[in-house]
Amino acid sequence: MVSTATQIGDFHFDNCLMNAAGVYCMTREELAEVDASAAGSFVTKTGTLAARAGNPEPRYVDTDLGSINSMGLPNQGFQYYLEYVTELQNQPGSKHHILSLVGLSPDETHTILKTVQASDYEGLVELNLSCPNVPGKPQIAYDFEMTTEILTEVFTYYTKPLGVKLPPYFDIVHFDQAAEVFNQFPLVFVNCINSIGNGLVIDDESVVIKPKQGFGGLGGDYVKPTALANVHAFYQRLKPSIQIIGTGGVRTGRDAFEHILCGASMVQIGTALQQEGPAIFERVTAELQAIMAEKGYETLEDFRGKLNYID
Ligand code: RRO
C-alpha cells in the first residue's frame, strides 16, 4: 500500500498535496472546494489587518512556462479566514488547515498574531515574509535584520504553531545567513518558495500585467529548479524540528516527488492549480503514488531528503 500521508508539527494530513497561498483561497467558497478535493489541506490567502482590494487588473496572467502576478495582497481581512479555519477546526473529522497572515507593518503583524494567540484557533499559521507585490514594501525576508527583529518580538507572546513563507534565495551565503536566522526560533516549518519576485513578461511590445509597469512574481515551470534548490538548501541547514513545505513549479507527480526528495514534508501547488482547478489534486496524487509504487516506496519517509549527489 502506497501512502502520501504526512505530518507537520503535531498535525496529520492524509495527503501531502495542497494549494499554495494565493491560489483558490480568497473566499470560503474557494477554500471549501479545495477542502472537498483530494488535497490534504488548504492554506488561506494571506490575510491582512483590514480587507484589501489589491492592485488594478490585469494582475495575473498565464504564460507558456507558468504565470506572472502582481495581485497586491487582495484579501477579505484576516478575521474572515481566522473565523473559517476556527469553524472547521471544531467540526469532527475535519482536515487540518493553515492560516496565512501578514501585516503591512511590523506593528500590524503583531496586532494580527496577538489576536490569533488570544483566539480559539489552535492550528498552523504561516507568516508570509515574502510578498513581492505591494508597491513600496520590500520582501521582509530579504532583510535578515528586520526578519530577526520581527520573529524575536513574535515569540515573546506567540506560543501556537508558526511557520514562515520565504522568498527564493539565490546565493549560498544567503542560504547560510537565512538558516542561521530561522534556527534561532521555535518555528514549525518554513515554506520554500514564494514566487520569484519582479519578473517581466512581454507580449508583442507590451507588458502583460498592469501594476508596477508589468513587474510581477513568477510561478510555474520557470521556478521549479529555484524552488528545489531552496527546499534542499534549507533541508540541509535547518534544525530537524523545522520542517519544509515545498512550493514552486509543481504540476505533475514527478514534480512533487522531486520536492519530497529534496526534503519537503508537504507540497503545495500554485500556478498549475490556478490553470487546472482542484481536480489537479487527484491527478497529481495518482501520479506520485505510481512513481512511489514503481520504486517500491510505501511512505514519504522512504525517500524524503534522500537526494543523490554525484561523488
Ligand atoms: O497578493 C500578491 O500579490 C502575492 C502575494 Br501576498 C504573495 O505572497 N506572493 C505573490 O506571488 N503574490
PDB file of C-alpha atoms and ligand atoms in Angstrom:
ATOM      1  CA  MET A   1       0.000   0.000   0.000  1.00  0.00           C
ATOM      2  CA  VAL A   2       1.377   3.387  -1.013  1.00  0.00           C
ATOM      3  CA  SER A   3       0.593   6.315   1.306  1.00  0.00           C
ATOM      4  CA  THR A   4       1.130  10.030   0.649  1.00  0.00           C
ATOM      5  CA  ALA A   5       0.170  10.909   4.240  1.00  0.00           C
ATOM      6  CA  THR A   6       2.368  13.351   6.117  1.00  0.00           C
ATOM      7  CA  GLN A   7       2.751  15.343   9.319  1.00  0.00           C
ATOM      8  CA  ILE A   8       3.634  18.986  10.020  1.00  0.00           C
ATOM      9  CA  GLY A   9       4.339  19.556  13.693  1.00  0.00           C
ATOM     10  CA  ASP A  10       1.617  17.685  15.584  1.00  0.00           C
ATOM     11  CA  PHE A  11      -0.813  17.782  12.667  1.00  0.00           C
ATOM     12  CA  HIS A  12      -1.512  14.742  10.497  1.00  0.00           C
ATOM     13  CA  PHE A  13      -2.545  15.058   6.853  1.00  0.00           C
ATOM     14  CA  ASP A  14      -3.874  12.150   4.762  1.00  0.00           C
ATOM     15  CA  ASN A  15      -2.247  13.652   1.663  1.00  0.00           C
ATOM     16  CA  CYS A  16       0.887  15.800   1.325  1.00  0.00           C
ATOM     17  CA  LEU A  17      -0.555  17.888  -1.539  1.00  0.00           C
ATOM     18  CA  MET A  18      -2.434  21.162  -1.034  1.00  0.00           C
ATOM     19  CA  ASN A  19      -2.882  24.609  -2.584  1.00  0.00           C
ATOM     20  CA  ALA A  20      -0.256  27.353  -2.370  1.00  0.00           C
ATOM     21  CA  ALA A  21      -1.389  30.550  -0.656  1.00  0.00           C
ATOM     22  CA  GLY A  22      -2.895  32.952  -3.170  1.00  0.00           C
ATOM     23  CA  VAL A  23      -4.485  30.291  -5.356  1.00  0.00           C
ATOM     24  CA  TYR A  24      -8.051  29.067  -4.852  1.00  0.00           C
ATOM     25  CA  CYS A  25      -8.196  30.505  -1.370  1.00  0.00           C
ATOM     26  CA  MET A  26      -9.653  34.022  -1.445  1.00  0.00           C
ATOM     27  CA  THR A  27     -13.187  33.103  -0.307  1.00  0.00           C
ATOM     28  CA  ARG A  28     -14.860  30.440   1.835  1.00  0.00           C
ATOM     29  CA  GLU A  29     -16.349  29.013  -1.366  1.00  0.00           C
ATOM     30  CA  GLU A  30     -12.935  28.513  -2.992  1.00  0.00           C
ATOM     31  CA  LEU A  31     -11.449  27.137   0.229  1.00  0.00           C
ATOM     32  CA  ALA A  32     -14.375  24.714   0.572  1.00  0.00           C
ATOM     33  CA  GLU A  33     -13.725  23.461  -2.972  1.00  0.00           C
ATOM     34  CA  VAL A  34     -10.093  22.707  -2.141  1.00  0.00           C
ATOM     35  CA  ASP A  35     -11.198  21.124   1.149  1.00  0.00           C
ATOM     36  CA  ALA A  36     -13.597  18.830  -0.721  1.00  0.00           C
ATOM     37  CA  SER A  37     -10.896  17.784  -3.226  1.00  0.00           C
ATOM     38  CA  ALA A  38      -8.165  15.149  -2.842  1.00  0.00           C
ATOM     39  CA  ALA A  39      -5.903  17.828  -1.269  1.00  0.00           C
ATOM     40  CA  GLY A  40      -4.744  17.031   2.260  1.00  0.00           C
ATOM     41  CA  SER A  41      -5.305  20.585   3.463  1.00  0.00           C
ATOM     42  CA  PHE A  42      -5.704  24.163   2.364  1.00  0.00           C
ATOM     43  CA  VAL A  43      -3.903  27.398   3.171  1.00  0.00           C
ATOM     44  CA  THR A  44      -5.843  30.668   3.082  1.00  0.00           C
ATOM     45  CA  LYS A  45      -4.999  33.760   1.065  1.00  0.00           C
ATOM     46  CA  THR A  46      -2.644  35.863   3.168  1.00  0.00           C
ATOM     47  CA  GLY A  47      -4.878  37.940   5.425  1.00  0.00           C
ATOM     48  CA  THR A  48      -4.031  41.494   6.470  1.00  0.00           C
ATOM     49  CA  LEU A  49      -5.459  43.568   9.340  1.00  0.00           C
ATOM     50  CA  ALA A  50      -8.041  45.216   7.064  1.00  0.00           C
ATOM     51  CA  ALA A  51      -9.547  43.802   3.868  1.00  0.00           C
ATOM     52  CA  ARG A  52      -7.776  44.941   0.669  1.00  0.00           C
ATOM     53  CA  ALA A  53      -8.922  45.252  -2.952  1.00  0.00           C
ATOM     54  CA  GLY A  54      -5.351  44.727  -4.215  1.00  0.00           C
ATOM     55  CA  ASN A  55      -3.761  46.097  -7.392  1.00  0.00           C
ATOM     56  CA  PRO A  56      -5.594  47.042 -10.618  1.00  0.00           C
ATOM     57  CA  GLU A  57      -6.301  44.346 -13.248  1.00  0.00           C
ATOM     58  CA  PRO A  58      -4.976  42.663 -15.287  1.00  0.00           C
ATOM     59  CA  ARG A  59      -2.841  41.425 -12.389  1.00  0.00           C
ATOM     60  CA  TYR A  60      -2.438  37.674 -13.105  1.00  0.00           C
ATOM     61  CA  VAL A  61      -1.550  36.157 -16.483  1.00  0.00           C
ATOM     62  CA  ASP A  62      -0.761  32.569 -17.504  1.00  0.00           C
ATOM     63  CA  THR A  63       2.184  32.101 -19.849  1.00  0.00           C
ATOM     64  CA  ASP A  64       3.600  29.088 -21.725  1.00  0.00           C
ATOM     65  CA  LEU A  65       6.001  28.398 -18.854  1.00  0.00           C
ATOM     66  CA  GLY A  66       3.951  29.437 -15.828  1.00  0.00           C
ATOM     67  CA  SER A  67       2.450  32.677 -14.599  1.00  0.00           C
ATOM     68  CA  ILE A  68       3.170  36.248 -13.586  1.00  0.00           C
ATOM     69  CA  ASN A  69       1.188  38.084 -10.910  1.00  0.00           C
ATOM     70  CA  SER A  70       1.038  41.340  -9.083  1.00  0.00           C
ATOM     71  CA  MET A  71      -2.167  40.817  -7.125  1.00  0.00           C
ATOM     72  CA  GLY A  72      -1.139  43.273  -4.389  1.00  0.00           C
ATOM     73  CA  LEU A  73      -2.443  41.261  -1.443  1.00  0.00           C
ATOM     74  CA  PRO A  74      -6.185  41.376  -2.145  1.00  0.00           C
ATOM     75  CA  ASN A  75      -7.938  39.628   0.748  1.00  0.00           C
ATOM     76  CA  GLN A  76     -11.018  39.705   2.974  1.00  0.00           C
ATOM     77  CA  GLY A  77      -9.121  40.712   6.115  1.00  0.00           C
ATOM     78  CA  PHE A  78      -7.528  38.141   8.431  1.00  0.00           C
ATOM     79  CA  GLN A  79     -10.604  37.804  10.694  1.00  0.00           C
ATOM     80  CA  TYR A  80     -12.575  36.304   7.785  1.00  0.00           C
ATOM     81  CA  TYR A  81     -10.038  33.492   7.373  1.00  0.00           C
ATOM     82  CA  LEU A  82      -9.499  33.081  11.127  1.00  0.00           C
ATOM     83  CA  GLU A  83     -13.247  32.562  11.601  1.00  0.00           C
ATOM     84  CA  TYR A  84     -13.405  29.970   8.822  1.00  0.00           C
ATOM     85  CA  VAL A  85     -10.452  27.843   9.976  1.00  0.00           C
ATOM     86  CA  THR A  86     -11.713  28.012  13.573  1.00  0.00           C
ATOM     87  CA  GLU A  87     -15.163  26.881  12.442  1.00  0.00           C
ATOM     88  CA  LEU A  88     -13.652  23.933  10.557  1.00  0.00           C
ATOM     89  CA  GLN A  89     -11.307  23.063  13.429  1.00  0.00           C
ATOM     90  CA  ASN A  90     -14.365  22.494  15.620  1.00  0.00           C
ATOM     91  CA  GLN A  91     -16.005  20.109  13.132  1.00  0.00           C
ATOM     92  CA  PRO A  92     -15.342  16.437  13.914  1.00  0.00           C
ATOM     93  CA  GLY A  93     -13.272  14.698  11.239  1.00  0.00           C
ATOM     94  CA  SER A  94     -12.155  17.969   9.626  1.00  0.00           C
ATOM     95  CA  LYS A  95      -8.798  18.180   7.884  1.00  0.00           C
ATOM     96  CA  HIS A  96      -6.216  20.495   9.485  1.00  0.00           C
ATOM     97  CA  HIS A  97      -5.544  23.805   7.751  1.00  0.00           C
ATOM     98  CA  ILE A  98      -3.038  26.643   7.508  1.00  0.00           C
ATOM     99  CA  LEU A  99      -3.903  30.282   8.117  1.00  0.00           C
ATOM    100  CA  SER A 100      -1.665  32.667   6.136  1.00  0.00           C
ATOM    101  CA  LEU A 101      -1.140  36.127   7.590  1.00  0.00           C
ATOM    102  CA  VAL A 102       0.950  39.286   7.426  1.00  0.00           C
ATOM    103  CA  GLY A 103       0.646  42.929   8.407  1.00  0.00           C
ATOM    104  CA  LEU A 104       1.594  45.878   6.238  1.00  0.00           C
ATOM    105  CA  SER A 105       3.977  46.905   9.030  1.00  0.00           C
ATOM    106  CA  PRO A 106       5.590  45.044  11.936  1.00  0.00           C
ATOM    107  CA  ASP A 107       3.028  46.647  14.276  1.00  0.00           C
ATOM    108  CA  GLU A 108       0.163  45.308  12.176  1.00  0.00           C
ATOM    109  CA  THR A 109       1.741  41.861  12.083  1.00  0.00           C
ATOM    110  CA  HIS A 110       1.953  41.830  15.880  1.00  0.00           C
ATOM    111  CA  THR A 111      -1.651  43.034  16.226  1.00  0.00           C
ATOM    112  CA  ILE A 112      -2.801  40.197  13.957  1.00  0.00           C
ATOM    113  CA  LEU A 113      -0.732  37.497  15.664  1.00  0.00           C
ATOM    114  CA  LYS A 114      -1.786  38.667  19.143  1.00  0.00           C
ATOM    115  CA  THR A 115      -5.406  38.304  18.026  1.00  0.00           C
ATOM    116  CA  VAL A 116      -4.726  34.766  16.788  1.00  0.00           C
ATOM    117  CA  GLN A 117      -2.882  33.970  20.026  1.00  0.00           C
ATOM    118  CA  ALA A 118      -5.941  35.077  22.023  1.00  0.00           C
ATOM    119  CA  SER A 119      -8.389  33.211  19.743  1.00  0.00           C
ATOM    120  CA  ASP A 120      -9.717  29.629  19.867  1.00  0.00           C
ATOM    121  CA  TYR A 121      -7.703  28.691  16.756  1.00  0.00           C
ATOM    122  CA  GLU A 122      -5.016  26.168  17.687  1.00  0.00           C
ATOM    123  CA  GLY A 123      -3.901  25.204  14.172  1.00  0.00           C
ATOM    124  CA  LEU A 124      -0.971  26.102  11.946  1.00  0.00           C
ATOM    125  CA  VAL A 125      -0.233  29.695  10.964  1.00  0.00           C
ATOM    126  CA  GLU A 126       2.055  30.726   8.104  1.00  0.00           C
ATOM    127  CA  LEU A 127       3.533  34.203   8.401  1.00  0.00           C
ATOM    128  CA  ASN A 128       4.126  35.489   4.867  1.00  0.00           C
ATOM    129  CA  LEU A 129       7.553  37.171   4.873  1.00  0.00           C
ATOM    130  CA  SER A 130       7.769  37.271   1.096  1.00  0.00           C
ATOM    131  CA  CYS A 131       5.002  39.167  -0.693  1.00  0.00           C
ATOM    132  CA  PRO A 132       6.734  40.748  -3.717  1.00  0.00           C
ATOM    133  CA  ASN A 133       3.891  42.900  -4.967  1.00  0.00           C
ATOM    134  CA  VAL A 134       2.906  45.694  -2.604  1.00  0.00           C
ATOM    135  CA  PRO A 135       4.365  48.908  -4.086  1.00  0.00           C
ATOM    136  CA  GLY A 136       6.886  50.457  -1.697  1.00  0.00           C
ATOM    137  CA  LYS A 137       7.022  47.387   0.600  1.00  0.00           C
ATOM    138  CA  PRO A 138      10.143  45.237   0.169  1.00  0.00           C
ATOM    139  CA  GLN A 139      10.034  41.494   0.783  1.00  0.00           C
ATOM    140  CA  ILE A 140      10.675  41.200   4.523  1.00  0.00           C
ATOM    141  CA  ALA A 141      12.725  38.012   4.382  1.00  0.00           C
ATOM    142  CA  TYR A 142      15.389  39.642   2.155  1.00  0.00           C
ATOM    143  CA  ASP A 143      16.182  41.849   5.174  1.00  0.00           C
ATOM    144  CA  PHE A 144      17.683  39.485   7.760  1.00  0.00           C
ATOM    145  CA  GLU A 145      17.868  42.160  10.464  1.00  0.00           C
ATOM    146  CA  MET A 146      14.185  43.046  10.088  1.00  0.00           C
ATOM    147  CA  THR A 147      13.243  39.349   9.975  1.00  0.00           C
ATOM    148  CA  THR A 148      15.177  38.665  13.190  1.00  0.00           C
ATOM    149  CA  GLU A 149      13.578  41.668  14.868  1.00  0.00           C
ATOM    150  CA  ILE A 150      10.037  40.643  13.903  1.00  0.00           C
ATOM    151  CA  LEU A 151      10.438  36.974  14.886  1.00  0.00           C
ATOM    152  CA  THR A 152      12.162  37.881  18.168  1.00  0.00           C
ATOM    153  CA  GLU A 153       9.184  40.043  19.086  1.00  0.00           C
ATOM    154  CA  VAL A 154       6.621  37.491  17.833  1.00  0.00           C
ATOM    155  CA  PHE A 155       7.978  34.730  20.051  1.00  0.00           C
ATOM    156  CA  THR A 156       7.703  36.888  23.170  1.00  0.00           C
ATOM    157  CA  TYR A 157       3.896  36.392  23.007  1.00  0.00           C
ATOM    158  CA  TYR A 158       3.090  33.766  20.357  1.00  0.00           C
ATOM    159  CA  THR A 159       3.022  30.153  21.574  1.00  0.00           C
ATOM    160  CA  LYS A 160       0.955  28.432  18.871  1.00  0.00           C
ATOM    161  CA  PRO A 161       2.496  26.525  15.932  1.00  0.00           C
ATOM    162  CA  LEU A 162       4.004  29.004  13.482  1.00  0.00           C
ATOM    163  CA  GLY A 163       5.825  28.748  10.157  1.00  0.00           C
ATOM    164  CA  VAL A 164       7.096  31.292   7.632  1.00  0.00           C
ATOM    165  CA  LYS A 165       6.700  31.647   3.874  1.00  0.00           C
ATOM    166  CA  LEU A 166      10.024  32.527   2.294  1.00  0.00           C
ATOM    167  CA  PRO A 167      11.080  34.145  -0.937  1.00  0.00           C
ATOM    168  CA  PRO A 168      13.642  32.332  -3.050  1.00  0.00           C
ATOM    169  CA  TYR A 169      17.288  32.952  -2.149  1.00  0.00           C
ATOM    170  CA  PHE A 170      19.919  32.752  -4.870  1.00  0.00           C
ATOM    171  CA  ASP A 171      23.269  32.694  -3.116  1.00  0.00           C
ATOM    172  CA  ILE A 172      24.821  30.045  -0.877  1.00  0.00           C
ATOM    173  CA  VAL A 173      25.831  32.755   1.606  1.00  0.00           C
ATOM    174  CA  HIS A 174      22.204  33.857   1.796  1.00  0.00           C
ATOM    175  CA  PHE A 175      21.070  30.258   2.435  1.00  0.00           C
ATOM    176  CA  ASP A 176      23.595  30.148   5.302  1.00  0.00           C
ATOM    177  CA  GLN A 177      22.535  33.514   6.728  1.00  0.00           C
ATOM    178  CA  ALA A 178      18.804  32.829   6.412  1.00  0.00           C
ATOM    179  CA  ALA A 179      19.111  29.396   8.037  1.00  0.00           C
ATOM    180  CA  GLU A 180      21.102  30.922  10.893  1.00  0.00           C
ATOM    181  CA  VAL A 181      18.238  33.367  11.483  1.00  0.00           C
ATOM    182  CA  PHE A 182      15.443  30.761  11.336  1.00  0.00           C
ATOM    183  CA  ASN A 183      17.341  28.253  13.504  1.00  0.00           C
ATOM    184  CA  GLN A 184      17.154  30.750  16.386  1.00  0.00           C
ATOM    185  CA  PHE A 185      13.368  30.380  16.617  1.00  0.00           C
ATOM    186  CA  PRO A 186      10.861  27.635  17.527  1.00  0.00           C
ATOM    187  CA  LEU A 187       9.373  27.615  14.022  1.00  0.00           C
ATOM    188  CA  VAL A 188       7.401  24.530  12.997  1.00  0.00           C
ATOM    189  CA  PHE A 189       8.079  24.936   9.276  1.00  0.00           C
ATOM    190  CA  VAL A 190       9.472  27.113   6.539  1.00  0.00           C
ATOM    191  CA  ASN A 191       7.694  27.174   3.185  1.00  0.00           C
ATOM    192  CA  CYS A 192      10.022  27.495   0.147  1.00  0.00           C
ATOM    193  CA  ILE A 193       9.289  29.310  -2.142  1.00  0.00           C
ATOM    194  CA  ASN A 194       7.016  32.237  -2.811  1.00  0.00           C
ATOM    195  CA  SER A 195       7.051  33.475  -6.411  1.00  0.00           C
ATOM    196  CA  ILE A 196      10.337  34.713  -7.901  1.00  0.00           C
ATOM    197  CA  GLY A 197       9.752  38.411  -7.408  1.00  0.00           C
ATOM    198  CA  ASN A 198       9.698  41.117 -10.029  1.00  0.00           C
ATOM    199  CA  GLY A 199       9.982  39.274 -13.307  1.00  0.00           C
ATOM    200  CA  LEU A 200       8.817  40.894 -16.526  1.00  0.00           C
ATOM    201  CA  VAL A 201       6.769  39.156 -19.231  1.00  0.00           C
ATOM    202  CA  ILE A 202       6.261  40.855 -22.594  1.00  0.00           C
ATOM    203  CA  ASP A 203       3.667  40.190 -25.310  1.00  0.00           C
ATOM    204  CA  ASP A 204       4.426  41.857 -28.648  1.00  0.00           C
ATOM    205  CA  GLU A 205       5.695  45.240 -27.383  1.00  0.00           C
ATOM    206  CA  SER A 206       3.828  45.467 -24.088  1.00  0.00           C
ATOM    207  CA  VAL A 207       3.918  44.191 -20.571  1.00  0.00           C
ATOM    208  CA  VAL A 208       1.061  41.776 -19.744  1.00  0.00           C
ATOM    209  CA  ILE A 209       0.009  42.944 -16.258  1.00  0.00           C
ATOM    210  CA  LYS A 210      -0.958  46.473 -15.266  1.00  0.00           C
ATOM    211  CA  PRO A 211       0.566  47.071 -11.784  1.00  0.00           C
ATOM    212  CA  LYS A 212       4.190  48.177 -11.339  1.00  0.00           C
ATOM    213  CA  GLN A 213       4.700  48.696 -15.097  1.00  0.00           C
ATOM    214  CA  GLY A 214       4.444  44.947 -15.642  1.00  0.00           C
ATOM    215  CA  PHE A 215       6.807  43.691 -12.926  1.00  0.00           C
ATOM    216  CA  GLY A 216       5.407  40.693 -11.046  1.00  0.00           C
ATOM    217  CA  GLY A 217       6.077  37.404  -9.282  1.00  0.00           C
ATOM    218  CA  LEU A 218       6.830  34.365 -11.432  1.00  0.00           C
ATOM    219  CA  GLY A 219       5.367  30.932 -10.755  1.00  0.00           C
ATOM    220  CA  GLY A 220       5.097  27.611 -12.583  1.00  0.00           C
ATOM    221  CA  ASP A 221       7.755  25.850 -14.675  1.00  0.00           C
ATOM    222  CA  TYR A 222      10.065  28.909 -14.563  1.00  0.00           C
ATOM    223  CA  VAL A 223      10.633  28.463 -10.836  1.00  0.00           C
ATOM    224  CA  LYS A 224      10.945  24.708 -10.165  1.00  0.00           C
ATOM    225  CA  PRO A 225      14.776  24.471 -10.098  1.00  0.00           C
ATOM    226  CA  THR A 226      14.959  27.517  -7.817  1.00  0.00           C
ATOM    227  CA  ALA A 227      12.257  26.039  -5.562  1.00  0.00           C
ATOM    228  CA  LEU A 228      14.020  22.668  -5.346  1.00  0.00           C
ATOM    229  CA  ALA A 229      17.328  24.370  -4.536  1.00  0.00           C
ATOM    230  CA  ASN A 230      15.707  26.351  -1.718  1.00  0.00           C
ATOM    231  CA  VAL A 231      13.902  23.311  -0.295  1.00  0.00           C
ATOM    232  CA  HIS A 232      17.113  21.302  -0.285  1.00  0.00           C
ATOM    233  CA  ALA A 233      19.345  24.122   0.965  1.00  0.00           C
ATOM    234  CA  PHE A 234      17.072  24.623   3.988  1.00  0.00           C
ATOM    235  CA  TYR A 235      16.674  20.863   4.495  1.00  0.00           C
ATOM    236  CA  GLN A 236      20.482  20.691   4.764  1.00  0.00           C
ATOM    237  CA  ARG A 237      20.743  23.661   7.133  1.00  0.00           C
ATOM    238  CA  LEU A 238      17.706  23.837   9.427  1.00  0.00           C
ATOM    239  CA  LYS A 239      17.408  22.051  12.755  1.00  0.00           C
ATOM    240  CA  PRO A 240      15.307  18.882  12.450  1.00  0.00           C
ATOM    241  CA  SER A 241      12.365  20.409  14.356  1.00  0.00           C
ATOM    242  CA  ILE A 242      11.792  22.879  11.476  1.00  0.00           C
ATOM    243  CA  GLN A 243      10.086  21.060   8.613  1.00  0.00           C
ATOM    244  CA  ILE A 244       9.970  22.195   4.999  1.00  0.00           C
ATOM    245  CA  ILE A 245       6.923  22.814   2.852  1.00  0.00           C
ATOM    246  CA  GLY A 246       7.900  22.693  -0.834  1.00  0.00           C
ATOM    247  CA  THR A 247       6.211  25.079  -3.243  1.00  0.00           C
ATOM    248  CA  GLY A 248       7.132  26.059  -6.785  1.00  0.00           C
ATOM    249  CA  GLY A 249       6.684  24.517 -10.209  1.00  0.00           C
ATOM    250  CA  VAL A 250       4.571  21.547  -9.125  1.00  0.00           C
ATOM    251  CA  ARG A 251       2.353  20.369 -11.990  1.00  0.00           C
ATOM    252  CA  THR A 252       2.938  16.602 -12.013  1.00  0.00           C
ATOM    253  CA  GLY A 253       3.548  13.733  -9.622  1.00  0.00           C
ATOM    254  CA  ARG A 254       7.186  13.810 -10.690  1.00  0.00           C
ATOM    255  CA  ASP A 255       7.474  17.459  -9.575  1.00  0.00           C
ATOM    256  CA  ALA A 256       6.001  16.586  -6.164  1.00  0.00           C
ATOM    257  CA  PHE A 257       8.352  13.572  -5.910  1.00  0.00           C
ATOM    258  CA  GLU A 258      11.356  15.845  -6.536  1.00  0.00           C
ATOM    259  CA  HIS A 259      10.268  18.316  -3.846  1.00  0.00           C
ATOM    260  CA  ILE A 260       9.991  15.460  -1.317  1.00  0.00           C
ATOM    261  CA  LEU A 261      13.329  14.020  -2.445  1.00  0.00           C
ATOM    262  CA  CYS A 262      14.813  17.471  -1.678  1.00  0.00           C
ATOM    263  CA  GLY A 263      13.316  17.337   1.815  1.00  0.00           C
ATOM    264  CA  ALA A 264       9.736  18.626   1.662  1.00  0.00           C
ATOM    265  CA  SER A 265       7.186  17.224   4.137  1.00  0.00           C
ATOM    266  CA  MET A 266       4.241  18.844   2.358  1.00  0.00           C
ATOM    267  CA  VAL A 267       3.960  20.061  -1.241  1.00  0.00           C
ATOM    268  CA  GLN A 268       1.892  22.988  -2.456  1.00  0.00           C
ATOM    269  CA  ILE A 269       0.519  23.675  -5.929  1.00  0.00           C
ATOM    270  CA  GLY A 270       0.024  27.257  -7.134  1.00  0.00           C
ATOM    271  CA  THR A 271       0.077  28.130 -10.830  1.00  0.00           C
ATOM    272  CA  ALA A 272      -0.975  24.643 -12.005  1.00  0.00           C
ATOM    273  CA  LEU A 273      -3.942  24.693  -9.596  1.00  0.00           C
ATOM    274  CA  GLN A 274      -4.955  28.087 -10.996  1.00  0.00           C
ATOM    275  CA  GLN A 275      -4.778  26.630 -14.501  1.00  0.00           C
ATOM    276  CA  GLU A 276      -6.361  23.215 -13.861  1.00  0.00           C
ATOM    277  CA  GLY A 277      -8.657  23.649 -10.841  1.00  0.00           C
ATOM    278  CA  PRO A 278      -8.935  21.449  -7.716  1.00  0.00           C
ATOM    279  CA  ALA A 279      -9.259  18.220  -9.764  1.00  0.00           C
ATOM    280  CA  ILE A 280      -5.471  18.551 -10.132  1.00  0.00           C
ATOM    281  CA  PHE A 281      -5.001  17.072  -6.636  1.00  0.00           C
ATOM    282  CA  GLU A 282      -6.423  13.705  -7.659  1.00  0.00           C
ATOM    283  CA  ARG A 283      -4.263  13.553 -10.788  1.00  0.00           C
ATOM    284  CA  VAL A 284      -1.000  14.602  -9.111  1.00  0.00           C
ATOM    285  CA  THR A 285      -1.639  12.274  -6.148  1.00  0.00           C
ATOM    286  CA  ALA A 286      -2.187   9.318  -8.508  1.00  0.00           C
ATOM    287  CA  GLU A 287       0.991  10.214 -10.438  1.00  0.00           C
ATOM    288  CA  LEU A 288       3.020  10.483  -7.217  1.00  0.00           C
ATOM    289  CA  GLN A 289       1.630   7.157  -5.957  1.00  0.00           C
ATOM    290  CA  ALA A 290       2.536   5.486  -9.264  1.00  0.00           C
ATOM    291  CA  ILE A 291       6.151   6.714  -9.012  1.00  0.00           C
ATOM    292  CA  MET A 292       6.384   5.534  -5.399  1.00  0.00           C
ATOM    293  CA  ALA A 293       4.912   2.119  -6.271  1.00  0.00           C
ATOM    294  CA  GLU A 294       7.341   1.662  -9.158  1.00  0.00           C
ATOM    295  CA  LYS A 295      10.285   2.458  -6.888  1.00  0.00           C
ATOM    296  CA  GLY A 296       8.989   0.297  -4.025  1.00  0.00           C
ATOM    297  CA  TYR A 297       8.413   3.249  -1.665  1.00  0.00           C
ATOM    298  CA  GLU A 298       5.443   2.900   0.691  1.00  0.00           C
ATOM    299  CA  THR A 299       5.659   6.191   2.595  1.00  0.00           C
ATOM    300  CA  LEU A 300       7.186   9.629   2.061  1.00  0.00           C
ATOM    301  CA  GLU A 301       9.768   8.844   4.776  1.00  0.00           C
ATOM    302  CA  ASP A 302      11.210   6.165   2.472  1.00  0.00           C
ATOM    303  CA  PHE A 303      12.658   8.850   0.183  1.00  0.00           C
ATOM    304  CA  ARG A 304      12.259  12.271   1.827  1.00  0.00           C
ATOM    305  CA  GLY A 305      15.529  14.199   1.673  1.00  0.00           C
ATOM    306  CA  LYS A 306      17.373  11.260   0.089  1.00  0.00           C
ATOM    307  CA  LEU A 307      18.583  13.157  -2.956  1.00  0.00           C
ATOM    308  CA  ASN A 308      21.633  11.508  -4.551  1.00  0.00           C
ATOM    309  CA  TYR A 309      24.779  13.517  -5.261  1.00  0.00           C
ATOM    310  CA  ILE A 310      27.468  12.724  -7.838  1.00  0.00           C
ATOM    311  CA  ASP A 311      30.722  11.981  -5.952  1.00  0.00           C
TER     312      ASP A 311
HETATM  313  O1  RRO B   1      -1.027  39.106  -3.411  1.00  0.00           O
HETATM  314  C1  RRO B   1       0.046  39.038  -4.052  1.00  0.00           C
HETATM  315  O2  RRO B   1       0.362  39.860  -4.925  1.00  0.00           O
HETATM  316  C2  RRO B   1       1.035  37.990  -3.772  1.00  0.00           C
HETATM  317  C3  RRO B   1       1.431  37.617  -2.507  1.00  0.00           C
HETATM  318 BR1  RRO B   1       0.670  38.315  -0.961  1.00  0.00          BR
HETATM  319  C4  RRO B   1       2.465  36.652  -2.361  1.00  0.00           C
HETATM  320  O3  RRO B   1       2.899  36.301  -1.248  1.00  0.00           O
HETATM  321  N1  RRO B   1       3.015  36.147  -3.479  1.00  0.00           N
HETATM  322  C5  RRO B   1       2.610  36.503  -4.710  1.00  0.00           C
HETATM  323  O4  RRO B   1       3.151  35.998  -5.715  1.00  0.00           O
HETATM  324  N2  RRO B   1       1.607  37.423  -4.854  1.00  0.00           N
END
